[in-house]
PDB file of C-alpha atoms and ligand atoms in Angstrom:
ATOM      1  CA  UNK A   1     170.331 115.955  63.137  1.00  0.00           C
ATOM      2  CA  UNK A   2     170.375 113.957  66.172  1.00  0.00           C
ATOM      3  CA  UNK A   3     167.018 111.606  64.839  1.00  0.00           C
ATOM      4  CA  UNK A   4     167.929 108.255  62.986  1.00  0.00           C
ATOM      5  CA  UNK A   5     166.634 107.377  60.208  1.00  0.00           C
ATOM      6  CA  UNK A   6     164.047 105.243  60.019  1.00  0.00           C
ATOM      7  CA  UNK A   7     162.216 104.119  56.048  1.00  0.00           C
ATOM      8  CA  UNK A   8     159.045 102.313  56.566  1.00  0.00           C
ATOM      9  CA  UNK A   9     158.536  98.894  54.572  1.00  0.00           C
ATOM     10  CA  UNK A  10     156.080  99.053  52.010  1.00  0.00           C
ATOM     11  CA  UNK A  11     153.121  99.839  52.717  1.00  0.00           C
ATOM     12  CA  UNK A  12     151.112  98.347  49.568  1.00  0.00           C
ATOM     13  CA  UNK A  13     147.033  97.604  50.542  1.00  0.00           C
ATOM     14  CA  UNK A  14     147.984  98.670  54.138  1.00  0.00           C
ATOM     15  CA  UNK A  15     144.475 100.590  55.733  1.00  0.00           C
ATOM     16  CA  UNK A  16     146.092 104.043  56.256  1.00  0.00           C
ATOM     17  CA  UNK A  17     144.956 105.299  60.341  1.00  0.00           C
ATOM     18  CA  UNK A  18     143.645 108.407  61.335  1.00  0.00           C
ATOM     19  CA  UNK A  19     146.449 111.073  62.458  1.00  0.00           C
ATOM     20  CA  UNK A  20     144.967 110.835  65.973  1.00  0.00           C
ATOM     21  CA  UNK A  21     145.543 107.141  65.828  1.00  0.00           C
ATOM     22  CA  UNK A  22     148.724 107.532  64.662  1.00  0.00           C
ATOM     23  CA  UNK A  23     149.749 109.990  67.596  1.00  0.00           C
ATOM     24  CA  UNK A  24     149.477 107.545  70.276  1.00  0.00           C
ATOM     25  CA  UNK A  25     151.931 105.251  68.288  1.00  0.00           C
ATOM     26  CA  UNK A  26     154.702 107.019  67.974  1.00  0.00           C
ATOM     27  CA  UNK A  27     158.337 105.187  66.716  1.00  0.00           C
ATOM     28  CA  UNK A  28     161.213 105.622  68.864  1.00  0.00           C
ATOM     29  CA  UNK A  29     162.904 107.648  65.703  1.00  0.00           C
ATOM     30  CA  UNK A  30     158.764 109.735  65.485  1.00  0.00           C
ATOM     31  CA  UNK A  31     159.241 110.717  69.094  1.00  0.00           C
ATOM     32  CA  UNK A  32     163.188 111.492  68.989  1.00  0.00           C
ATOM     33  CA  UNK A  33     162.527 113.924  66.285  1.00  0.00           C
ATOM     34  CA  UNK A  34     159.309 115.296  68.417  1.00  0.00           C
ATOM     35  CA  UNK A  35     161.466 115.985  71.497  1.00  0.00           C
ATOM     36  CA  UNK A  36     164.328 117.541  69.172  1.00  0.00           C
ATOM     37  CA  UNK A  37     161.478 120.109  68.719  1.00  0.00           C
ATOM     38  CA  UNK A  38     160.059 120.250  71.907  1.00  0.00           C
ATOM     39  CA  UNK A  39     162.903 120.790  73.536  1.00  0.00           C
ATOM     40  CA  UNK A  40     163.370 124.378  73.208  1.00  0.00           C
ATOM     41  CA  UNK A  41     160.134 125.740  71.342  1.00  0.00           C
ATOM     42  CA  UNK A  42     160.633 129.619  71.669  1.00  0.00           C
ATOM     43  CA  UNK A  43     163.839 128.767  69.527  1.00  0.00           C
ATOM     44  CA  UNK A  44     161.964 125.955  66.658  1.00  0.00           C
ATOM     45  CA  UNK A  45     160.874 126.259  63.877  1.00  0.00           C
ATOM     46  CA  UNK A  46     158.791 123.772  61.067  1.00  0.00           C
ATOM     47  CA  UNK A  47     157.830 125.014  57.994  1.00  0.00           C
ATOM     48  CA  UNK A  48     156.018 122.211  56.022  1.00  0.00           C
ATOM     49  CA  UNK A  49     154.143 121.578  52.684  1.00  0.00           C
ATOM     50  CA  UNK A  50     150.348 121.169  51.605  1.00  0.00           C
ATOM     51  CA  UNK A  51     149.986 118.781  48.813  1.00  0.00           C
ATOM     52  CA  UNK A  52     151.069 115.007  49.139  1.00  0.00           C
ATOM     53  CA  UNK A  53     151.639 116.566  53.047  1.00  0.00           C
ATOM     54  CA  UNK A  54     149.211 117.626  55.298  1.00  0.00           C
ATOM     55  CA  UNK A  55     146.283 117.038  52.227  1.00  0.00           C
ATOM     56  CA  UNK A  56     146.176 113.654  50.695  1.00  0.00           C
ATOM     57  CA  UNK A  57     146.856 114.020  47.189  1.00  0.00           C
ATOM     58  CA  UNK A  58     143.550 113.944  44.500  1.00  0.00           C
ATOM     59  CA  UNK A  59     142.470 114.106  40.873  1.00  0.00           C
ATOM     60  CA  UNK A  60     140.835 118.195  41.069  1.00  0.00           C
ATOM     61  CA  UNK A  61     143.867 120.224  42.493  1.00  0.00           C
ATOM     62  CA  UNK A  62     141.094 122.385  43.380  1.00  0.00           C
ATOM     63  CA  UNK A  63     139.458 119.335  45.857  1.00  0.00           C
ATOM     64  CA  UNK A  64     142.573 119.595  48.235  1.00  0.00           C
ATOM     65  CA  UNK A  65     142.092 119.545  51.298  1.00  0.00           C
ATOM     66  CA  UNK A  66     144.056 119.179  54.711  1.00  0.00           C
ATOM     67  CA  UNK A  67     143.499 116.103  56.422  1.00  0.00           C
ATOM     68  CA  UNK A  68     141.195 116.082  60.194  1.00  0.00           C
ATOM     69  CA  UNK A  69     143.554 117.202  63.093  1.00  0.00           C
ATOM     70  CA  UNK A  70     145.568 118.697  60.597  1.00  0.00           C
ATOM     71  CA  UNK A  71     144.952 122.574  61.178  1.00  0.00           C
ATOM     72  CA  UNK A  72     144.151 122.689  64.791  1.00  0.00           C
ATOM     73  CA  UNK A  73     148.027 120.851  65.017  1.00  0.00           C
ATOM     74  CA  UNK A  74     149.580 123.007  63.281  1.00  0.00           C
ATOM     75  CA  UNK A  75     147.923 126.641  64.632  1.00  0.00           C
ATOM     76  CA  UNK A  76     148.637 124.667  67.760  1.00  0.00           C
ATOM     77  CA  UNK A  77     152.335 124.339  67.542  1.00  0.00           C
ATOM     78  CA  UNK A  78     152.281 128.434  65.634  1.00  0.00           C
ATOM     79  CA  UNK A  79     151.194 129.321  68.981  1.00  0.00           C
ATOM     80  CA  UNK A  80     154.334 127.920  71.134  1.00  0.00           C
ATOM     81  CA  UNK A  81     157.383 128.047  68.031  1.00  0.00           C
ATOM     82  CA  UNK A  82     159.341 130.977  67.062  1.00  0.00           C
ATOM     83  CA  UNK A  83     158.135 130.093  63.417  1.00  0.00           C
ATOM     84  CA  UNK A  84     156.035 127.646  61.557  1.00  0.00           C
ATOM     85  CA  UNK A  85     155.346 127.686  57.805  1.00  0.00           C
ATOM     86  CA  UNK A  86     153.040 126.057  55.285  1.00  0.00           C
ATOM     87  CA  UNK A  87     155.057 126.619  52.088  1.00  0.00           C
ATOM     88  CA  UNK A  88     153.692 125.503  48.962  1.00  0.00           C
ATOM     89  CA  UNK A  89     154.214 126.045  45.285  1.00  0.00           C
ATOM     90  CA  UNK A  90     149.594 126.872  45.806  1.00  0.00           C
ATOM     91  CA  UNK A  91     148.871 130.486  45.318  1.00  0.00           C
ATOM     92  CA  UNK A  92     149.375 132.197  49.536  1.00  0.00           C
ATOM     93  CA  UNK A  93     145.674 132.615  48.742  1.00  0.00           C
ATOM     94  CA  UNK A  94     144.714 129.304  48.220  1.00  0.00           C
ATOM     95  CA  UNK A  95     146.187 128.453  51.426  1.00  0.00           C
ATOM     96  CA  UNK A  96     145.222 131.145  53.147  1.00  0.00           C
ATOM     97  CA  UNK A  97     141.858 129.778  52.428  1.00  0.00           C
ATOM     98  CA  UNK A  98     142.626 125.532  53.409  1.00  0.00           C
ATOM     99  CA  UNK A  99     144.960 126.976  56.758  1.00  0.00           C
ATOM    100  CA  UNK A 100     141.829 128.981  57.696  1.00  0.00           C
ATOM    101  CA  UNK A 101     144.360 131.760  58.743  1.00  0.00           C
ATOM    102  CA  UNK A 102     141.613 133.857  59.351  1.00  0.00           C
ATOM    103  CA  UNK A 103     139.371 131.705  61.767  1.00  0.00           C
ATOM    104  CA  UNK A 104     142.422 130.799  63.430  1.00  0.00           C
ATOM    105  CA  UNK A 105     144.423 133.969  63.951  1.00  0.00           C
ATOM    106  CA  UNK A 106     147.678 132.011  65.010  1.00  0.00           C
ATOM    107  CA  UNK A 107     151.192 132.695  64.094  1.00  0.00           C
ATOM    108  CA  UNK A 108     151.404 130.134  61.610  1.00  0.00           C
ATOM    109  CA  UNK A 109     152.241 132.015  57.367  1.00  0.00           C
ATOM    110  CA  UNK A 110     151.180 131.039  54.348  1.00  0.00           C
ATOM    111  CA  UNK A 111     153.408 131.262  52.254  1.00  0.00           C
ATOM    112  CA  UNK A 112     152.687 130.481  47.887  1.00  0.00           C
ATOM    113  CA  UNK A 113     154.350 130.273  44.905  1.00  0.00           C
ATOM    114  CA  UNK A 114     157.836 128.498  46.407  1.00  0.00           C
ATOM    115  CA  UNK A 115     157.659 131.861  48.043  1.00  0.00           C
ATOM    116  CA  UNK A 116     156.961 134.404  46.171  1.00  0.00           C
ATOM    117  CA  UNK A 117     153.850 135.305  47.951  1.00  0.00           C
ATOM    118  CA  UNK A 118     152.439 135.042  51.536  1.00  0.00           C
ATOM    119  CA  UNK A 119     149.120 135.360  52.782  1.00  0.00           C
ATOM    120  CA  UNK A 120     147.321 137.014  55.708  1.00  0.00           C
ATOM    121  CA  UNK A 121     144.330 136.623  57.689  1.00  0.00           C
ATOM    122  CA  UNK A 122     142.863 139.620  57.362  1.00  0.00           C
ATOM    123  CA  UNK A 123     142.998 138.639  53.135  1.00  0.00           C
ATOM    124  CA  UNK A 124     145.298 140.723  52.222  1.00  0.00           C
ATOM    125  CA  UNK A 125     148.701 138.875  49.823  1.00  0.00           C
ATOM    126  CA  UNK A 126     152.149 139.963  49.867  1.00  0.00           C
ATOM    127  CA  UNK A 127     154.340 140.072  46.536  1.00  0.00           C
ATOM    128  CA  UNK A 128     158.062 140.084  46.803  1.00  0.00           C
ATOM    129  CA  UNK A 129     159.903 142.575  44.692  1.00  0.00           C
ATOM    130  CA  UNK A 130     160.006 142.309  40.946  1.00  0.00           C
ATOM    131  CA  UNK A 131     157.562 139.610  40.720  1.00  0.00           C
ATOM    132  CA  UNK A 132     154.506 141.428  39.497  1.00  0.00           C
ATOM    133  CA  UNK A 133     156.365 142.504  36.353  1.00  0.00           C
ATOM    134  CA  UNK A 134     155.916 138.617  35.141  1.00  0.00           C
ATOM    135  CA  UNK A 135     152.579 138.475  35.141  1.00  0.00           C
ATOM    136  CA  UNK A 136     152.298 139.514  30.600  1.00  0.00           C
ATOM    137  CA  UNK A 137     155.029 136.708  30.814  1.00  0.00           C
ATOM    138  CA  UNK A 138     153.059 133.948  32.607  1.00  0.00           C
ATOM    139  CA  UNK A 139     150.295 135.094  30.572  1.00  0.00           C
ATOM    140  CA  UNK A 140     151.539 134.821  27.533  1.00  0.00           C
ATOM    141  CA  UNK A 141     153.231 131.491  28.605  1.00  0.00           C
ATOM    142  CA  UNK A 142     149.621 130.352  30.240  1.00  0.00           C
ATOM    143  CA  UNK A 143     147.949 131.116  26.834  1.00  0.00           C
ATOM    144  CA  UNK A 144     151.106 129.462  24.633  1.00  0.00           C
ATOM    145  CA  UNK A 145     150.925 125.607  26.734  1.00  0.00           C
ATOM    146  CA  UNK A 146     147.040 125.416  26.308  1.00  0.00           C
ATOM    147  CA  UNK A 147     147.245 125.798  22.754  1.00  0.00           C
ATOM    148  CA  UNK A 148     150.443 123.467  22.346  1.00  0.00           C
ATOM    149  CA  UNK A 149     150.226 120.353  25.083  1.00  0.00           C
ATOM    150  CA  UNK A 150     148.376 117.591  24.536  1.00  0.00           C
ATOM    151  CA  UNK A 151     144.799 117.075  25.067  1.00  0.00           C
ATOM    152  CA  UNK A 152     143.602 116.426  28.719  1.00  0.00           C
ATOM    153  CA  UNK A 153     146.425 118.011  30.095  1.00  0.00           C
ATOM    154  CA  UNK A 154     145.466 121.483  32.798  1.00  0.00           C
ATOM    155  CA  UNK A 155     147.202 124.615  32.813  1.00  0.00           C
ATOM    156  CA  UNK A 156     147.052 126.186  35.469  1.00  0.00           C
ATOM    157  CA  UNK A 157     147.801 129.694  35.765  1.00  0.00           C
ATOM    158  CA  UNK A 158     148.997 131.455  38.740  1.00  0.00           C
ATOM    159  CA  UNK A 159     149.465 134.892  38.132  1.00  0.00           C
ATOM    160  CA  UNK A 160     153.309 134.286  38.897  1.00  0.00           C
ATOM    161  CA  UNK A 161     154.052 131.158  37.929  1.00  0.00           C
ATOM    162  CA  UNK A 162     152.023 128.183  35.379  1.00  0.00           C
ATOM    163  CA  UNK A 163     152.005 124.238  36.236  1.00  0.00           C
ATOM    164  CA  UNK A 164     151.051 122.114  33.561  1.00  0.00           C
ATOM    165  CA  UNK A 165     149.068 119.038  35.528  1.00  0.00           C
ATOM    166  CA  UNK A 166     148.491 116.084  34.136  1.00  0.00           C
ATOM    167  CA  UNK A 167     147.298 113.950  36.946  1.00  0.00           C
ATOM    168  CA  UNK A 168     142.672 113.312  35.655  1.00  0.00           C
ATOM    169  CA  UNK A 169     144.214 111.843  32.349  1.00  0.00           C
ATOM    170  CA  UNK A 170     142.713 108.095  32.765  1.00  0.00           C
ATOM    171  CA  UNK A 171     145.538 106.299  30.985  1.00  0.00           C
ATOM    172  CA  UNK A 172     147.954 103.092  30.708  1.00  0.00           C
ATOM    173  CA  UNK A 173     151.360 103.680  33.245  1.00  0.00           C
ATOM    174  CA  UNK A 174     153.066 103.855  29.310  1.00  0.00           C
ATOM    175  CA  UNK A 175     150.380 106.541  28.426  1.00  0.00           C
ATOM    176  CA  UNK A 176     151.275 108.379  31.279  1.00  0.00           C
ATOM    177  CA  UNK A 177     155.180 108.078  30.885  1.00  0.00           C
ATOM    178  CA  UNK A 178     154.970 108.919  26.977  1.00  0.00           C
ATOM    179  CA  UNK A 179     152.481 111.909  28.858  1.00  0.00           C
ATOM    180  CA  UNK A 180     154.678 113.477  30.791  1.00  0.00           C
ATOM    181  CA  UNK A 181     157.590 113.091  28.424  1.00  0.00           C
ATOM    182  CA  UNK A 182     155.499 115.498  25.827  1.00  0.00           C
ATOM    183  CA  UNK A 183     154.757 117.844  28.540  1.00  0.00           C
ATOM    184  CA  UNK A 184     158.247 118.268  30.284  1.00  0.00           C
ATOM    185  CA  UNK A 185     159.073 118.789  26.631  1.00  0.00           C
ATOM    186  CA  UNK A 186     157.033 121.736  25.830  1.00  0.00           C
ATOM    187  CA  UNK A 187     157.614 123.390  29.424  1.00  0.00           C
ATOM    188  CA  UNK A 188     161.516 123.040  29.167  1.00  0.00           C
ATOM    189  CA  UNK A 189     161.524 124.988  25.357  1.00  0.00           C
ATOM    190  CA  UNK A 190     158.115 127.355  26.482  1.00  0.00           C
ATOM    191  CA  UNK A 191     160.454 127.665  29.553  1.00  0.00           C
ATOM    192  CA  UNK A 192     163.618 128.636  27.859  1.00  0.00           C
ATOM    193  CA  UNK A 193     161.793 130.966  25.236  1.00  0.00           C
ATOM    194  CA  UNK A 194     160.885 133.037  28.669  1.00  0.00           C
ATOM    195  CA  UNK A 195     163.799 132.710  30.631  1.00  0.00           C
ATOM    196  CA  UNK A 196     161.299 130.569  33.225  1.00  0.00           C
ATOM    197  CA  UNK A 197     163.036 127.875  35.469  1.00  0.00           C
ATOM    198  CA  UNK A 198     161.251 124.551  34.767  1.00  0.00           C
ATOM    199  CA  UNK A 199     160.172 122.523  38.140  1.00  0.00           C
ATOM    200  CA  UNK A 200     158.918 119.279  37.672  1.00  0.00           C
ATOM    201  CA  UNK A 201     156.447 117.832  40.346  1.00  0.00           C
ATOM    202  CA  UNK A 202     154.476 114.662  40.713  1.00  0.00           C
ATOM    203  CA  UNK A 203     152.012 114.588  37.771  1.00  0.00           C
ATOM    204  CA  UNK A 204     153.195 117.798  37.062  1.00  0.00           C
ATOM    205  CA  UNK A 205     155.472 120.410  36.017  1.00  0.00           C
ATOM    206  CA  UNK A 206     155.610 123.985  36.655  1.00  0.00           C
ATOM    207  CA  UNK A 207     157.231 127.212  35.314  1.00  0.00           C
ATOM    208  CA  UNK A 208     158.605 129.300  38.132  1.00  0.00           C
ATOM    209  CA  UNK A 209     160.245 132.898  37.469  1.00  0.00           C
ATOM    210  CA  UNK A 210     164.122 132.917  37.419  1.00  0.00           C
ATOM    211  CA  UNK A 211     164.536 134.691  40.760  1.00  0.00           C
ATOM    212  CA  UNK A 212     165.836 132.768  42.919  1.00  0.00           C
ATOM    213  CA  UNK A 213     163.855 131.965  45.175  1.00  0.00           C
ATOM    214  CA  UNK A 214     162.757 128.651  46.620  1.00  0.00           C
ATOM    215  CA  UNK A 215     161.162 126.852  49.069  1.00  0.00           C
ATOM    216  CA  UNK A 216     164.803 126.424  50.562  1.00  0.00           C
ATOM    217  CA  UNK A 217     165.692 130.190  50.180  1.00  0.00           C
ATOM    218  CA  UNK A 218     162.468 130.328  52.496  1.00  0.00           C
ATOM    219  CA  UNK A 219     163.046 127.700  54.783  1.00  0.00           C
ATOM    220  CA  UNK A 220     166.654 130.386  55.583  1.00  0.00           C
ATOM    221  CA  UNK A 221     165.096 132.939  56.049  1.00  0.00           C
ATOM    222  CA  UNK A 222     162.391 132.099  58.577  1.00  0.00           C
ATOM    223  CA  UNK A 223     165.085 129.205  60.435  1.00  0.00           C
ATOM    224  CA  UNK A 224     168.391 131.106  59.887  1.00  0.00           C
ATOM    225  CA  UNK A 225     169.515 131.962  63.772  1.00  0.00           C
ATOM    226  CA  UNK A 226     167.096 129.622  65.577  1.00  0.00           C
ATOM    227  CA  UNK A 227     168.629 126.274  67.486  1.00  0.00           C
ATOM    228  CA  UNK A 228     165.710 124.030  65.734  1.00  0.00           C
ATOM    229  CA  UNK A 229     164.490 123.847  62.232  1.00  0.00           C
ATOM    230  CA  UNK A 230     162.260 121.220  60.535  1.00  0.00           C
ATOM    231  CA  UNK A 231     160.615 121.013  57.096  1.00  0.00           C
ATOM    232  CA  UNK A 232     157.947 118.610  56.099  1.00  0.00           C
ATOM    233  CA  UNK A 233     157.602 117.647  52.554  1.00  0.00           C
ATOM    234  CA  UNK A 234     157.351 115.050  50.409  1.00  0.00           C
ATOM    235  CA  UNK A 235     157.896 115.993  46.094  1.00  0.00           C
ATOM    236  CA  UNK A 236     161.224 117.339  44.410  1.00  0.00           C
ATOM    237  CA  UNK A 237     160.309 120.857  45.423  1.00  0.00           C
ATOM    238  CA  UNK A 238     161.145 120.492  49.187  1.00  0.00           C
ATOM    239  CA  UNK A 239     165.126 119.193  48.591  1.00  0.00           C
ATOM    240  CA  UNK A 240     165.831 122.991  47.794  1.00  0.00           C
ATOM    241  CA  UNK A 241     164.420 123.071  51.463  1.00  0.00           C
ATOM    242  CA  UNK A 242     166.347 119.609  52.479  1.00  0.00           C
ATOM    243  CA  UNK A 243     169.115 121.502  50.697  1.00  0.00           C
ATOM    244  CA  UNK A 244     168.808 124.635  53.066  1.00  0.00           C
ATOM    245  CA  UNK A 245     168.752 122.597  56.297  1.00  0.00           C
ATOM    246  CA  UNK A 246     171.699 120.795  55.795  1.00  0.00           C
ATOM    247  CA  UNK A 247     173.215 124.424  55.107  1.00  0.00           C
ATOM    248  CA  UNK A 248     172.160 125.556  58.550  1.00  0.00           C
ATOM    249  CA  UNK A 249     172.473 123.183  60.138  1.00  0.00           C
ATOM    250  CA  UNK A 250     176.133 124.142  59.735  1.00  0.00           C
ATOM    251  CA  UNK A 251     175.744 126.679  62.234  1.00  0.00           C
ATOM    252  CA  UNK A 252     176.887 125.882  65.911  1.00  0.00           C
ATOM    253  CA  UNK A 253     173.428 125.152  67.951  1.00  0.00           C
ATOM    254  CA  UNK A 254     170.995 124.473  65.812  1.00  0.00           C
ATOM    255  CA  UNK A 255     169.677 121.318  64.884  1.00  0.00           C
ATOM    256  CA  UNK A 256     167.505 120.002  61.475  1.00  0.00           C
ATOM    257  CA  UNK A 257     165.461 117.907  61.197  1.00  0.00           C
ATOM    258  CA  UNK A 258     164.194 116.779  57.766  1.00  0.00           C
ATOM    259  CA  UNK A 259     160.871 114.285  57.471  1.00  0.00           C
ATOM    260  CA  UNK A 260     160.127 113.264  53.549  1.00  0.00           C
ATOM    261  CA  UNK A 261     156.168 112.096  53.855  1.00  0.00           C
ATOM    262  CA  UNK A 262     155.933 108.870  52.232  1.00  0.00           C
ATOM    263  CA  UNK A 263     153.910 107.777  49.193  1.00  0.00           C
ATOM    264  CA  UNK A 264     153.604 105.865  45.855  1.00  0.00           C
ATOM    265  CA  UNK A 265     154.830 108.930  44.035  1.00  0.00           C
ATOM    266  CA  UNK A 266     157.386 110.093  46.650  1.00  0.00           C
ATOM    267  CA  UNK A 267     161.005 110.965  44.605  1.00  0.00           C
ATOM    268  CA  UNK A 268     163.173 108.338  46.036  1.00  0.00           C
ATOM    269  CA  UNK A 269     166.394 111.405  46.186  1.00  0.00           C
ATOM    270  CA  UNK A 270     163.777 113.107  49.038  1.00  0.00           C
ATOM    271  CA  UNK A 271     163.858 109.816  51.090  1.00  0.00           C
ATOM    272  CA  UNK A 272     167.095 108.818  50.602  1.00  0.00           C
ATOM    273  CA  UNK A 273     167.738 112.921  51.922  1.00  0.00           C
ATOM    274  CA  UNK A 274     165.692 112.914  54.876  1.00  0.00           C
ATOM    275  CA  UNK A 275     165.864 112.346  58.662  1.00  0.00           C
ATOM    276  CA  UNK A 276     163.087 111.015  59.203  1.00  0.00           C
ATOM    277  CA  UNK A 277     160.480 109.318  56.519  1.00  0.00           C
ATOM    278  CA  UNK A 278     156.855 108.753  57.876  1.00  0.00           C
ATOM    279  CA  UNK A 279     153.617 106.832  55.759  1.00  0.00           C
ATOM    280  CA  UNK A 280     151.556 108.853  53.980  1.00  0.00           C
ATOM    281  CA  UNK A 281     150.327 112.430  54.728  1.00  0.00           C
ATOM    282  CA  UNK A 282     148.532 110.608  57.664  1.00  0.00           C
ATOM    283  CA  UNK A 283     151.101 109.910  59.346  1.00  0.00           C
ATOM    284  CA  UNK A 284     152.562 113.486  59.114  1.00  0.00           C
ATOM    285  CA  UNK A 285     149.553 114.684  60.815  1.00  0.00           C
ATOM    286  CA  UNK A 286     150.170 112.683  63.112  1.00  0.00           C
ATOM    287  CA  UNK A 287     153.319 113.140  63.848  1.00  0.00           C
ATOM    288  CA  UNK A 288     151.788 117.197  64.055  1.00  0.00           C
ATOM    289  CA  UNK A 289     149.138 116.011  66.610  1.00  0.00           C
ATOM    290  CA  UNK A 290     151.946 114.542  68.873  1.00  0.00           C
ATOM    291  CA  UNK A 291     153.731 117.375  68.584  1.00  0.00           C
ATOM    292  CA  UNK A 292     151.087 119.687  69.661  1.00  0.00           C
ATOM    293  CA  UNK A 293     150.152 117.565  72.545  1.00  0.00           C
ATOM    294  CA  UNK A 294     153.744 117.105  73.707  1.00  0.00           C
ATOM    295  CA  UNK A 295     154.201 121.477  73.291  1.00  0.00           C
ATOM    296  CA  UNK A 296     150.745 121.694  75.489  1.00  0.00           C
ATOM    297  CA  UNK A 297     152.530 119.472  78.210  1.00  0.00           C
ATOM    298  CA  UNK A 298     155.627 121.714  78.752  1.00  0.00           C
TER     299      UNK A 298
HETATM  300 MG1   MG B   1     153.933 118.437  48.260  1.00  0.00          MG
END
């Protein structure tokens, strides 16, 4: 990685600017990162998360939308780079819908459930081998969690994964900490009982299948053998992708870029591991808009 580290200062009370405005005000560090990818677009890969990265965090997970400009930029970039993918914990069909794959018809890939499934522009969803057999377990676990977790905690059955969310609960910080601890304890016990893997995130804990698939293994599959590989993310699950980039860059001729999208809830470990920290989803979209513009100049 050739880009120096830049961590923005406190953003408390700061009004976020639009993606387009950010694109005209890239820092030197951001410009270097952008050039890294634009140098050899046909040998570059860019992967990014969805929630908290190109879509602001919202109380109702179903209400999440990518920021204006994000989709046009991502699809534009997907027409220039070797690989461009959104990799999320969301179901792939949700991701394909929010990324408007059917309208744009670019080569942007929508990879859901941390790599267990991929959705395509014709509406089909492809599952990895060995995933479908877990459906009865996930159904039973979802029922068990609904019966056990504190009221107000939402249990989302994602077919091949389950998420317990508490973002919509209105309570004091102390009460929320207590809810988080209770949910985490229950989820860990249920995970152990059924052989699933607990994965904590922002105001939620997920139960993942024990298949050894995560955002890191997906990044390795997609970007191994390229000359440039980048990932943009905002949460604990994105650390797998960052670690995969660290392993990939051992290969001669491969330069990597780890971008943390900051915010109040971003894990410190992700920020510390990043090459570049952007100041929230608007800045991340600004970066993508600038990259799309830069690629069109080449
Ligand atoms: Mg996220």
